[in-house]
Amino acid sequence: MGDKDKLISDEPIEDAVRSASSKKIKNQEQYLRGPWYLATGFLLFWALLFSAVVLPLFYRIPTGLTIEDASKGVFIAERAQSNLYKLAEIGTKVVGSDNNENKTVDYLMGLVNEIQENCLDDYFDIEVDLQEVSGSYIHWTMVNMYQGVQNIVIKLSPKNTTSTTYLLVNSHFDSKSTSPSAGDAGQMVVAILEVLRVMCSTKQAIRHPVVFLLNGAEENPLQASHGFITQHKWAKNCKVVLNLDAAGNGGSDIVFQTGPNSPWLVEKYKENAPHYLATTMAEEIFQTGILPSDTDFAIFVKYGNLIGLDMAKFINGFAYHTKYDQFSNIPRGSIQNTGDNLLGLVRSIANSTELDNTEAYATGHAIFFDVLGLYFISYTESNGVILNYSVAGVALVLIFLSIWRTSSISRVSIGHVLCWFILIFVLQIIAFVLGLGLPIVVAYVFDKYGLSITYFSTPVLLIGLYICPSLLGLSLPSYIYLKLQRSEKVGFAQHLQLVLHGHAAVLAILDIGLTVYGLRSAYVPTWTLIFYVIPLAVNLLTTLHDRGFSWTGVLKIFQVVPFLYNSYLIYCFVVTLIPMMGRFGRATNPDLIISALCALGTILALGFVIPLVNMFRRPSLILLTLLAISAVTIYTASSTQIGFPYRPKTNVQRLPYLHVRRIFYEYDGTVVKNDSGYLFNFQDRRGPAPLKLSKLNTTGLVSIAADCDTVMMCGFPLYDHRWVKNRLQIMWLPREEEIITPYEPKLELLSKTELGNNTLRMNFQSATTDHASVFIQPLEDVIISNWSLPTSYIGQQDTSHMYFSYGKNNTALTFFIDFYKLDADFAVPLCQIGLAVHFIGNKGDAISQEFAKKIPSFAAAVDWPASYQRYIF
């Protein structure tokens, strides 16, 4: 027999040997697959890891120090807490009220004077200025006009300093109409004062002056900070700001805005803040403007060109801006957390060389994040781009090497394995879409049937509503593939590894896409991939890659890190955003946001873990378990009291409404409309539906949207820019009895003067309350050419909106408008003007008070009388 004939005859024998070998390997793999009941234990391990590690570290706060520790030159939470108690006892602190303008200012000035008296004169100079300021600026769609609002300003300077660059530290002491403001932002105010006290009484020098600003009009919104940064004598020297605010009570402070373009500030935080909580992702989400919040930080950046750090409390945001924002909700350790971080940052930045010339250190954005509060990682955006591309590239290369290795050990062509991988990659894209899409479908269906925010009081429902469906979506395509694949040459363990490679490839492409788009939050898939790339490299460098399920051991060890971080990160956002969904408005389905967030967290935390249930026999039982949990949760959330969103005191429905008296005057002064009713601005998706469960009679409640098409600003006293933005969702409940307001403000036309050039000037005056709005709409053939408001606002809106408030100075509102008319005929109507006056703090007439008593206990009413007059001039 020739060599050629021998070779041909040997091939069937070799194929038979390989086939027998492959069957033996597959039989071994089947034997090595764990018993089905261990799959449940495998998943429970990750749940226990979250409960035992993530939750304790997330809620960890330091022990509050007492007066006994004062000699150490450290922040004393006990003293700050005592000050907070007295501050909260004052009650609500609405701009213009006696509580805000007199009692609170007097109390805080007393604390400042005490600190000033005990300041070390040999080391520091301390100056105090009580600023009363007036001004205006454009905020969103309105002119924000303020008069006589107050700022308490303290400058702490090193002795004989020549520095002309200052650090600014800011928070606010005013409040919303029903809030005692212990959280927002009393806890920050007392922390600032305690930091001032410690610095002033400790022999630890600083290079640069520090300005401590306690501003008295942030809720109005952002008026006092504007007054300071545009008009105060020390403002032009302030170059860096540390802004402190709160959207919750207690817990840690999150850094959610930095810079801009100043990575050195992030490094200062890393080096000097002992309690980390920060993420670039929070910064990018906040700066989209989708969240119903804003801070003074934006004012300092826009009008003062400052850089800085924006920090806030966010845990227990359910009490934010309600009467439940009380002293009892603020743990001493939470104040200590704020004080430790703030004291470290102030001392560091006040001694920094970067503060000499901040522009010289403007080197771009930073990428930053803490890891479970234990570590802090930061690097420049440019380095982040390199890292993102490198990790994604290395991941794809190692995946290819793994495919080549699989083909080699299986003795099949690389093209054969690549075909399997392409199929798997497509399936993993489908899995990604299902993992993200199934929770969103649940959210959509619940909302369609009026069952949104069922998790509002019972967040554990999120597991069955969104996390389990996401896990189902993630695992189902790979389960079907592994169940149906019939490869005799490539082992089951290698197919499972290809499944994980498919998920890694999806993340790598996503990472590249996010980086190209310019999102710094791409760091999240990057670091998730890193902890897949490392074990893959280890497995390839050893024989573990080729030995059945051996490769999974290294992988599972490394997956602990991304699981802990990603679940920690997403949990942080869930804790922040769920309370916000109670004030997100009626126009948007908030469940879409929460479901997408939970799905994203599930994909990132468990994307490489959930396919591993196929290592066990009968993985279908896991899928059925996930399905059963979802089914039971959906039933519980939709059909039992557990799914009702609100609870008295702890998880309330926000219910702002006005007791409105409307009068419409024609050009000749005759009255064409005179009615009364209650104007509701429902804050969450459920709107008026929950009120039907109470004794409150809402018969006749209608939307005002139809009026908005025909009447200037819908014909109602819309309170501020947020009410204006939400006007199509606002509802009106007529009342037969006339609403009696404390008094009836009037808009007086003081004079009309022709200025020439077809222009007429009208001067107006109104003795309003401390909160009022003026709506101005010229008629079709009339143009506003000038007025006493910012001229850049002219023509921006069809109906101009001036929001006016005063603090200490309650003189009448005065303004002028110049009208241009081509034919110069000024003996005819030129414009409509609406005057909305708000009596904040007044409980209303007797009927309104009886109405308020019927508000259900699960709702937190925020209400006051308001008058609205429509004039034609």
Short mmCIF file of C-alpha atoms in Angstrom, two decimals, residues 199-614:
data_model
loop_
_atom_site.label_atom_id
_atom_site.label_comp_id
_atom_site.label_asym_id
_atom_site.label_seq_id
_atom_site.Cartn_x
_atom_site.Cartn_y
_atom_site.Cartn_z
CA MET A 199 -10.46 77.16 61.35
CA CYS A 200 -10.75 80.42 63.22
CA SER A 201 -9.75 78.88 66.55
CA THR A 202 -6.94 76.59 65.36
CA LYS A 203 -3.32 77.62 64.88
CA GLN A 204 -3.22 76.27 61.35
CA ALA A 205 -2.39 78.91 58.78
CA ILE A 206 -3.91 79.32 55.31
CA ARG A 207 -2.54 81.14 52.25
CA HIS A 208 -5.75 82.50 50.75
CA PRO A 209 -8.83 84.20 52.24
CA VAL A 210 -12.00 82.13 52.51
CA VAL A 211 -15.44 83.69 52.03
CA PHE A 212 -18.29 81.88 53.76
CA LEU A 213 -21.64 82.78 52.20
CA LEU A 214 -24.92 81.94 53.93
CA ASN A 215 -27.45 83.06 51.36
CA GLY A 216 -31.07 83.84 52.16
CA ALA A 217 -32.83 83.27 48.83
CA GLU A 218 -31.99 80.03 47.03
CA GLU A 219 -35.46 78.55 46.81
CA ASN A 220 -36.86 81.53 44.91
CA PRO A 221 -34.86 80.36 42.90
CA LEU A 222 -31.14 81.16 43.16
CA GLN A 223 -31.60 84.88 43.75
CA ALA A 224 -29.26 85.59 46.66
CA SER A 225 -26.31 83.81 45.06
CA HIS A 226 -26.85 85.91 41.94
CA GLY A 227 -26.96 89.04 44.07
CA PHE A 228 -23.69 88.09 45.75
CA ILE A 229 -21.68 87.04 42.71
CA THR A 230 -22.75 90.03 40.61
CA GLN A 231 -22.70 92.81 43.20
CA HIS A 232 -20.76 92.02 46.39
CA LYS A 233 -17.41 93.71 46.96
CA TRP A 234 -15.61 90.39 47.56
CA ALA A 235 -17.22 88.51 44.67
CA LYS A 236 -14.69 89.46 42.00
CA ASN A 237 -11.89 87.87 44.03
CA CYS A 238 -13.66 84.54 44.46
CA LYS A 239 -12.21 81.98 42.06
CA VAL A 240 -13.29 78.59 43.45
CA VAL A 241 -16.59 77.64 45.08
CA LEU A 242 -17.58 74.75 47.32
CA ASN A 243 -21.36 74.64 47.09
CA LEU A 244 -23.38 72.65 49.62
CA ASP A 245 -27.03 71.80 49.17
CA ALA A 246 -29.45 69.00 49.97
CA ALA A 247 -32.18 67.00 48.28
CA GLY A 248 -32.58 64.70 51.26
CA ASN A 249 -31.80 64.07 54.90
CA GLY A 250 -28.76 62.37 56.34
CA GLY A 251 -26.20 60.02 54.88
CA SER A 252 -23.13 60.91 52.87
CA ASP A 253 -22.59 63.90 50.60
CA ILE A 254 -22.26 63.17 46.91
CA VAL A 255 -20.08 65.27 44.60
CA PHE A 256 -22.24 65.58 41.50
CA GLN A 257 -20.68 68.56 39.70
CA THR A 258 -17.04 69.57 39.32
CA GLY A 259 -14.93 72.09 37.45
CA PRO A 260 -15.55 72.94 34.78
CA ASN A 261 -12.22 71.91 33.24
CA SER A 262 -10.37 71.67 36.54
CA PRO A 263 -9.22 68.11 37.36
CA TRP A 264 -7.02 69.47 40.15
CA LEU A 265 -10.14 70.06 42.25
CA VAL A 266 -11.03 66.39 41.95
CA GLU A 267 -7.51 65.55 43.10
CA LYS A 268 -7.96 67.83 46.10
CA TYR A 269 -11.13 65.94 46.95
CA LYS A 270 -9.32 62.64 46.57
CA GLU A 271 -6.50 63.71 48.86
CA ASN A 272 -8.44 65.60 51.55
CA ALA A 273 -12.02 64.30 51.81
CA PRO A 274 -12.05 61.31 54.17
CA HIS A 275 -15.53 60.12 53.16
CA TYR A 276 -15.76 59.46 49.42
CA LEU A 277 -18.93 59.54 47.35
CA ALA A 278 -18.66 60.91 43.82
CA THR A 279 -19.14 59.87 40.22
CA THR A 280 -18.80 61.41 36.78
CA MET A 281 -22.04 59.68 35.83
CA ALA A 282 -23.97 61.77 38.38
CA GLU A 283 -22.45 64.93 36.93
CA GLU A 284 -23.46 64.06 33.37
CA ILE A 285 -26.99 63.06 34.37
CA PHE A 286 -27.52 66.23 36.44
CA GLN A 287 -26.21 68.49 33.69
CA THR A 288 -28.72 67.12 31.17
CA GLY A 289 -31.34 69.16 33.07
CA ILE A 290 -33.82 66.27 33.23
CA LEU A 291 -33.86 66.22 37.04
CA PRO A 292 -36.27 68.55 38.88
CA SER A 293 -33.48 70.31 40.78
CA ASP A 294 -31.00 73.15 40.44
CA THR A 295 -28.33 74.67 42.69
CA ASP A 296 -26.43 77.91 43.24
CA PHE A 297 -23.41 76.27 41.63
CA ALA A 298 -24.83 77.07 38.18
CA ILE A 299 -25.12 80.77 39.10
CA PHE A 300 -21.52 80.98 40.32
CA VAL A 301 -20.22 79.30 37.18
CA LYS A 302 -22.36 81.33 34.75
CA TYR A 303 -22.16 84.80 36.29
CA GLY A 304 -18.88 84.60 38.18
CA ASN A 305 -16.87 82.29 35.96
CA LEU A 306 -16.00 80.26 39.04
CA ILE A 307 -14.91 76.66 39.19
CA GLY A 308 -15.61 74.33 42.07
CA LEU A 309 -17.34 71.31 43.54
CA ASP A 310 -21.09 70.91 43.99
CA MET A 311 -22.02 68.59 46.87
CA ALA A 312 -25.36 67.52 48.30
CA LYS A 313 -27.22 65.19 50.64
CA PHE A 314 -29.65 62.90 48.84
CA ILE A 315 -30.68 60.01 51.09
CA ASN A 316 -34.35 60.09 52.21
CA GLY A 317 -35.37 62.59 49.58
CA PHE A 318 -38.99 61.81 50.43
CA ALA A 319 -38.91 64.53 53.12
CA TYR A 320 -37.32 67.13 50.84
CA HIS A 321 -39.35 70.36 50.57
CA THR A 322 -42.10 69.03 52.85
CA LYS A 323 -43.10 69.61 56.46
CA TYR A 324 -41.28 66.39 57.31
CA ASP A 325 -37.84 67.87 56.64
CA GLN A 326 -37.23 67.89 60.37
CA PHE A 327 -34.34 67.88 62.80
CA SER A 328 -35.12 64.34 63.93
CA ASN A 329 -34.25 63.02 60.46
CA ILE A 330 -30.63 64.25 60.56
CA PRO A 331 -28.18 61.85 62.26
CA ARG A 332 -25.20 63.39 64.01
CA GLY A 333 -22.87 61.20 61.97
CA SER A 334 -24.28 62.68 58.78
CA ILE A 335 -23.29 66.18 59.92
CA GLN A 336 -19.86 64.82 60.87
CA ASN A 337 -19.50 63.40 57.37
CA THR A 338 -20.18 66.80 55.82
CA GLY A 339 -17.94 68.62 58.25
CA ASP A 340 -14.96 66.28 57.84
CA ASN A 341 -15.06 66.55 54.06
CA LEU A 342 -15.64 70.29 54.03
CA LEU A 343 -12.93 71.09 56.57
CA GLY A 344 -10.39 69.00 54.67
CA LEU A 345 -11.29 70.62 51.35
CA VAL A 346 -11.31 74.19 52.65
CA ARG A 347 -7.92 73.85 54.33
CA SER A 348 -6.41 72.20 51.27
CA ILE A 349 -7.75 74.57 48.62
CA ALA A 350 -7.10 77.65 50.77
CA ASN A 351 -3.45 76.55 50.90
CA SER A 352 -3.14 75.53 47.25
CA THR A 353 -0.92 77.18 44.65
CA GLU A 354 -3.59 76.44 42.02
CA LEU A 355 -5.83 79.09 43.60
CA ASP A 356 -3.23 81.74 42.66
CA ASN A 357 -4.11 81.30 38.99
CA THR A 358 -6.91 78.84 38.34
CA GLU A 359 -6.90 79.44 34.59
CA ALA A 360 -3.39 78.03 34.34
CA TYR A 361 -4.71 74.68 35.60
CA ALA A 362 -7.74 74.47 33.30
CA THR A 363 -6.73 71.23 31.62
CA GLY A 364 -10.05 69.65 30.68
CA HIS A 365 -12.67 67.51 32.34
CA ALA A 366 -11.98 64.75 34.83
CA ILE A 367 -13.31 61.22 35.12
CA PHE A 368 -13.81 60.28 38.75
CA PHE A 369 -15.62 57.76 40.92
CA ASP A 370 -15.41 56.24 44.35
CA VAL A 371 -15.39 52.50 44.96
CA LEU A 372 -17.78 51.65 47.79
CA GLY A 373 -16.60 54.77 49.63
CA LEU A 374 -13.27 53.05 50.30
CA TYR A 375 -11.18 54.16 47.33
CA PHE A 376 -11.26 57.04 44.88
CA ILE A 377 -10.14 56.84 41.27
CA SER A 378 -9.67 59.85 39.02
CA TYR A 379 -7.94 60.67 35.76
CA THR A 380 -8.23 63.20 32.97
CA GLU A 381 -10.77 62.87 30.19
CA SER A 382 -8.01 62.50 27.60
CA ASN A 383 -6.50 59.60 29.54
CA GLY A 384 -9.98 58.16 29.88
CA VAL A 385 -10.45 58.13 26.11
CA ILE A 386 -7.16 56.23 25.71
CA LEU A 387 -8.16 53.78 28.44
CA ASN A 388 -11.60 53.17 26.95
CA TYR A 389 -10.30 52.44 23.47
CA SER A 390 -7.43 50.33 24.82
CA VAL A 391 -9.59 48.14 27.02
CA ALA A 392 -12.21 47.64 24.29
CA GLY A 393 -9.45 46.82 21.80
CA VAL A 394 -7.67 44.40 24.13
CA ALA A 395 -10.99 42.71 24.92
CA LEU A 396 -11.70 42.12 21.23
CA VAL A 397 -8.16 40.84 20.61
CA LEU A 398 -8.32 38.42 23.54
CA ILE A 399 -11.72 37.21 22.39
CA PHE A 400 -10.20 36.43 18.99
CA LEU A 401 -7.26 34.63 20.64
CA SER A 402 -9.72 32.61 22.71
CA ILE A 403 -11.63 31.67 19.57
CA TRP A 404 -8.37 30.60 17.93
CA ARG A 405 -7.42 28.60 21.02
CA THR A 406 -10.83 26.94 21.06
CA SER A 407 -10.51 25.96 17.44
CA SER A 408 -7.04 24.58 18.11
CA ILE A 409 -7.94 22.38 21.06
CA SER A 410 -11.18 21.26 19.38
CA ARG A 411 -9.31 20.54 16.14
CA VAL A 412 -11.79 22.44 14.03
CA SER A 413 -11.19 25.36 11.74
CA ILE A 414 -11.16 28.86 13.18
CA GLY A 415 -13.83 29.76 10.63
CA HIS A 416 -16.08 27.10 12.13
CA VAL A 417 -15.75 28.59 15.63
CA LEU A 418 -16.12 32.13 14.27
CA CYS A 419 -19.43 31.14 12.72
CA TRP A 420 -20.61 29.94 16.11
CA PHE A 421 -19.36 33.15 17.71
CA ILE A 422 -21.11 35.40 15.17
CA LEU A 423 -24.37 33.63 15.96
CA ILE A 424 -23.69 33.99 19.68
CA PHE A 425 -22.80 37.67 19.25
CA VAL A 426 -26.14 38.31 17.54
CA LEU A 427 -27.90 36.43 20.33
CA GLN A 428 -26.08 38.49 22.95
CA ILE A 429 -27.21 41.69 21.24
CA ILE A 430 -30.74 40.30 21.48
CA ALA A 431 -30.07 39.42 25.13
CA PHE A 432 -28.86 42.97 25.80
CA VAL A 433 -32.00 44.39 24.17
CA LEU A 434 -34.24 41.99 26.10
CA GLY A 435 -32.40 42.68 29.37
CA LEU A 436 -33.02 46.37 28.88
CA GLY A 437 -36.39 46.09 27.15
CA LEU A 438 -38.40 43.68 29.31
CA PRO A 439 -38.30 45.90 32.42
CA ILE A 440 -39.27 48.86 30.25
CA VAL A 441 -42.23 46.89 28.90
CA VAL A 442 -43.35 46.15 32.47
CA ALA A 443 -43.02 49.87 33.28
CA TYR A 444 -45.04 50.82 30.20
CA VAL A 445 -47.86 48.38 30.93
CA PHE A 446 -48.11 49.40 34.59
CA ASP A 447 -48.31 53.06 33.57
CA LYS A 448 -50.91 52.32 30.91
CA TYR A 449 -53.20 51.00 33.62
CA GLY A 450 -52.53 53.89 36.01
CA LEU A 451 -50.20 51.93 38.27
CA SER A 452 -46.99 53.95 38.06
CA ILE A 453 -44.51 54.36 40.96
CA THR A 454 -45.78 51.28 42.83
CA TYR A 455 -42.24 50.95 44.23
CA PHE A 456 -42.30 54.45 45.76
CA SER A 457 -42.84 53.18 49.32
CA THR A 458 -41.71 49.59 48.77
CA PRO A 459 -38.47 49.61 46.78
CA VAL A 460 -38.06 45.84 47.21
CA LEU A 461 -40.70 45.52 44.46
CA LEU A 462 -38.00 46.62 42.02
CA ILE A 463 -36.50 43.13 42.24
CA GLY A 464 -39.53 41.42 40.78
CA LEU A 465 -40.73 44.25 38.58
CA TYR A 466 -37.50 45.07 36.80
CA ILE A 467 -34.45 43.08 37.95
CA CYS A 468 -35.87 39.59 37.44
CA PRO A 469 -37.30 40.42 33.98
CA SER A 470 -33.91 41.88 33.07
CA LEU A 471 -32.17 38.68 34.20
CA LEU A 472 -34.67 36.67 32.18
CA GLY A 473 -33.98 38.73 29.09
CA LEU A 474 -30.23 38.46 29.58
CA SER A 475 -30.21 34.69 30.07
CA LEU A 476 -32.94 33.41 27.75
CA PRO A 477 -31.10 33.67 24.37
CA SER A 478 -27.97 31.97 25.70
CA TYR A 479 -30.05 29.29 27.44
CA ILE A 480 -31.86 28.48 24.20
CA TYR A 481 -28.60 28.45 22.25
CA LEU A 482 -26.82 26.16 24.71
CA LYS A 483 -29.85 23.90 24.86
CA LEU A 484 -30.09 23.51 21.09
CA GLN A 485 -26.46 23.57 19.97
CA ARG A 486 -25.32 20.16 18.76
CA SER A 487 -21.60 20.64 18.17
CA GLU A 488 -19.76 17.34 18.62
CA LYS A 489 -16.37 19.03 18.35
CA VAL A 490 -16.60 22.15 20.54
CA GLY A 491 -17.29 21.34 24.16
CA PHE A 492 -20.21 22.75 26.16
CA ALA A 493 -17.82 24.70 28.45
CA GLN A 494 -16.27 26.34 25.40
CA HIS A 495 -19.68 27.28 24.04
CA LEU A 496 -20.50 28.83 27.39
CA GLN A 497 -17.25 30.76 27.23
CA LEU A 498 -18.19 31.99 23.76
CA VAL A 499 -21.47 33.24 25.23
CA LEU A 500 -19.54 35.38 27.71
CA HIS A 501 -17.24 36.55 24.93
CA GLY A 502 -20.35 37.68 23.05
CA HIS A 503 -21.45 39.76 26.01
CA ALA A 504 -17.94 41.22 26.30
CA ALA A 505 -17.96 42.11 22.61
CA VAL A 506 -21.28 43.93 23.03
CA LEU A 507 -19.85 45.90 25.97
CA ALA A 508 -16.69 46.70 24.02
CA ILE A 509 -18.66 48.10 21.09
CA LEU A 510 -20.91 50.02 23.50
CA ASP A 511 -17.81 51.39 25.21
CA ILE A 512 -16.37 52.58 21.91
CA GLY A 513 -19.69 54.17 20.93
CA LEU A 514 -20.07 56.06 24.22
CA THR A 515 -16.49 57.29 23.97
CA VAL A 516 -16.97 58.50 20.39
CA TYR A 517 -20.12 60.30 21.54
CA GLY A 518 -18.06 62.05 24.22
CA LEU A 519 -19.64 60.62 27.36
CA ARG A 520 -17.24 60.34 30.26
CA SER A 521 -19.63 57.81 31.82
CA ALA A 522 -18.11 55.32 29.40
CA TYR A 523 -15.77 54.57 32.28
CA VAL A 524 -18.46 52.22 33.63
CA PRO A 525 -18.38 49.64 30.78
CA THR A 526 -14.61 50.14 30.57
CA TRP A 527 -13.98 49.06 34.15
CA THR A 528 -16.57 46.31 33.83
CA LEU A 529 -14.62 44.99 30.84
CA ILE A 530 -11.30 45.25 32.65
CA PHE A 531 -12.44 42.64 35.12
CA TYR A 532 -13.38 40.32 32.28
CA VAL A 533 -10.20 40.93 30.31
CA ILE A 534 -7.91 40.12 33.25
CA PRO A 535 -9.34 36.65 34.02
CA LEU A 536 -9.53 35.90 30.29
CA ALA A 537 -5.83 36.74 29.95
CA VAL A 538 -5.01 34.60 32.99
CA ASN A 539 -6.98 31.68 31.58
CA LEU A 540 -5.29 32.02 28.20
CA LEU A 541 -1.83 32.13 29.76
CA THR A 542 -2.54 28.95 31.67
CA THR A 543 -4.25 25.72 30.74
CA LEU A 544 -7.42 26.73 32.60
CA HIS A 545 -8.92 28.04 29.35
CA ASP A 546 -8.89 24.53 27.90
CA ARG A 547 -9.92 22.44 30.91
CA GLY A 548 -13.71 22.24 30.94
CA PHE A 549 -15.22 24.69 33.43
CA SER A 550 -11.89 25.46 35.12
CA TRP A 551 -11.81 28.90 33.55
CA THR A 552 -14.93 29.90 35.46
CA GLY A 553 -13.12 29.88 38.82
CA VAL A 554 -10.84 32.80 37.97
CA LEU A 555 -13.71 34.60 36.26
CA LYS A 556 -16.02 34.33 39.28
CA ILE A 557 -13.35 35.68 41.60
CA PHE A 558 -12.74 38.71 39.40
CA GLN A 559 -16.46 39.32 38.81
CA VAL A 560 -16.89 40.17 42.49
CA VAL A 561 -15.34 43.61 41.87
CA PRO A 562 -17.58 44.85 38.99
CA PHE A 563 -20.60 43.33 40.71
CA LEU A 564 -19.92 45.26 43.90
CA TYR A 565 -19.13 48.52 42.11
CA ASN A 566 -21.92 48.47 39.54
CA SER A 567 -24.58 47.45 42.05
CA TYR A 568 -23.29 50.17 44.41
CA LEU A 569 -23.36 52.78 41.65
CA ILE A 570 -26.85 51.95 40.42
CA TYR A 571 -28.19 51.62 43.96
CA CYS A 572 -26.92 55.15 44.61
CA PHE A 573 -28.96 56.42 41.65
CA VAL A 574 -32.02 54.39 42.66
CA VAL A 575 -31.93 55.87 46.17
CA THR A 576 -31.56 59.34 44.66
CA LEU A 577 -34.14 59.10 41.90
CA ILE A 578 -37.04 57.21 43.48
CA PRO A 579 -37.98 60.17 45.75
CA MET A 580 -37.55 62.49 42.75
CA MET A 581 -40.15 60.49 40.85
CA GLY A 582 -42.65 61.87 43.36
CA ARG A 583 -42.00 65.36 41.96
CA PHE A 584 -41.17 64.53 38.36
CA GLY A 585 -44.46 65.80 37.00
CA ARG A 586 -47.36 64.14 35.19
CA ALA A 587 -46.09 64.47 31.63
CA THR A 588 -43.40 61.77 31.81
CA ASN A 589 -43.70 58.16 32.88
CA PRO A 590 -41.09 57.94 35.68
CA ASP A 591 -41.19 54.15 35.67
CA LEU A 592 -39.41 54.19 32.31
CA ILE A 593 -36.45 55.90 33.99
CA ILE A 594 -36.36 53.61 37.04
CA SER A 595 -36.86 50.45 34.99
CA ALA A 596 -34.10 51.42 32.56
CA LEU A 597 -31.81 52.23 35.47
CA CYS A 598 -32.48 48.86 37.16
CA ALA A 599 -32.00 47.06 33.87
CA LEU A 600 -28.73 48.85 33.20
CA GLY A 601 -27.49 47.99 36.67
CA THR A 602 -28.48 44.35 36.19
CA ILE A 603 -26.69 44.11 32.85
CA LEU A 604 -23.51 45.70 34.21
CA ALA A 605 -23.46 43.86 37.54
CA LEU A 606 -24.62 40.42 36.44
CA GLY A 607 -24.07 40.31 32.68
CA PHE A 608 -21.08 38.00 33.05
CA VAL A 609 -22.60 36.11 35.97
CA ILE A 610 -26.11 35.08 34.92
CA PRO A 611 -24.96 32.91 31.96
CA LEU A 612 -22.97 30.83 34.43
CA VAL A 613 -26.16 29.25 35.74
CA ASN A 614 -25.80 27.02 32.68
#
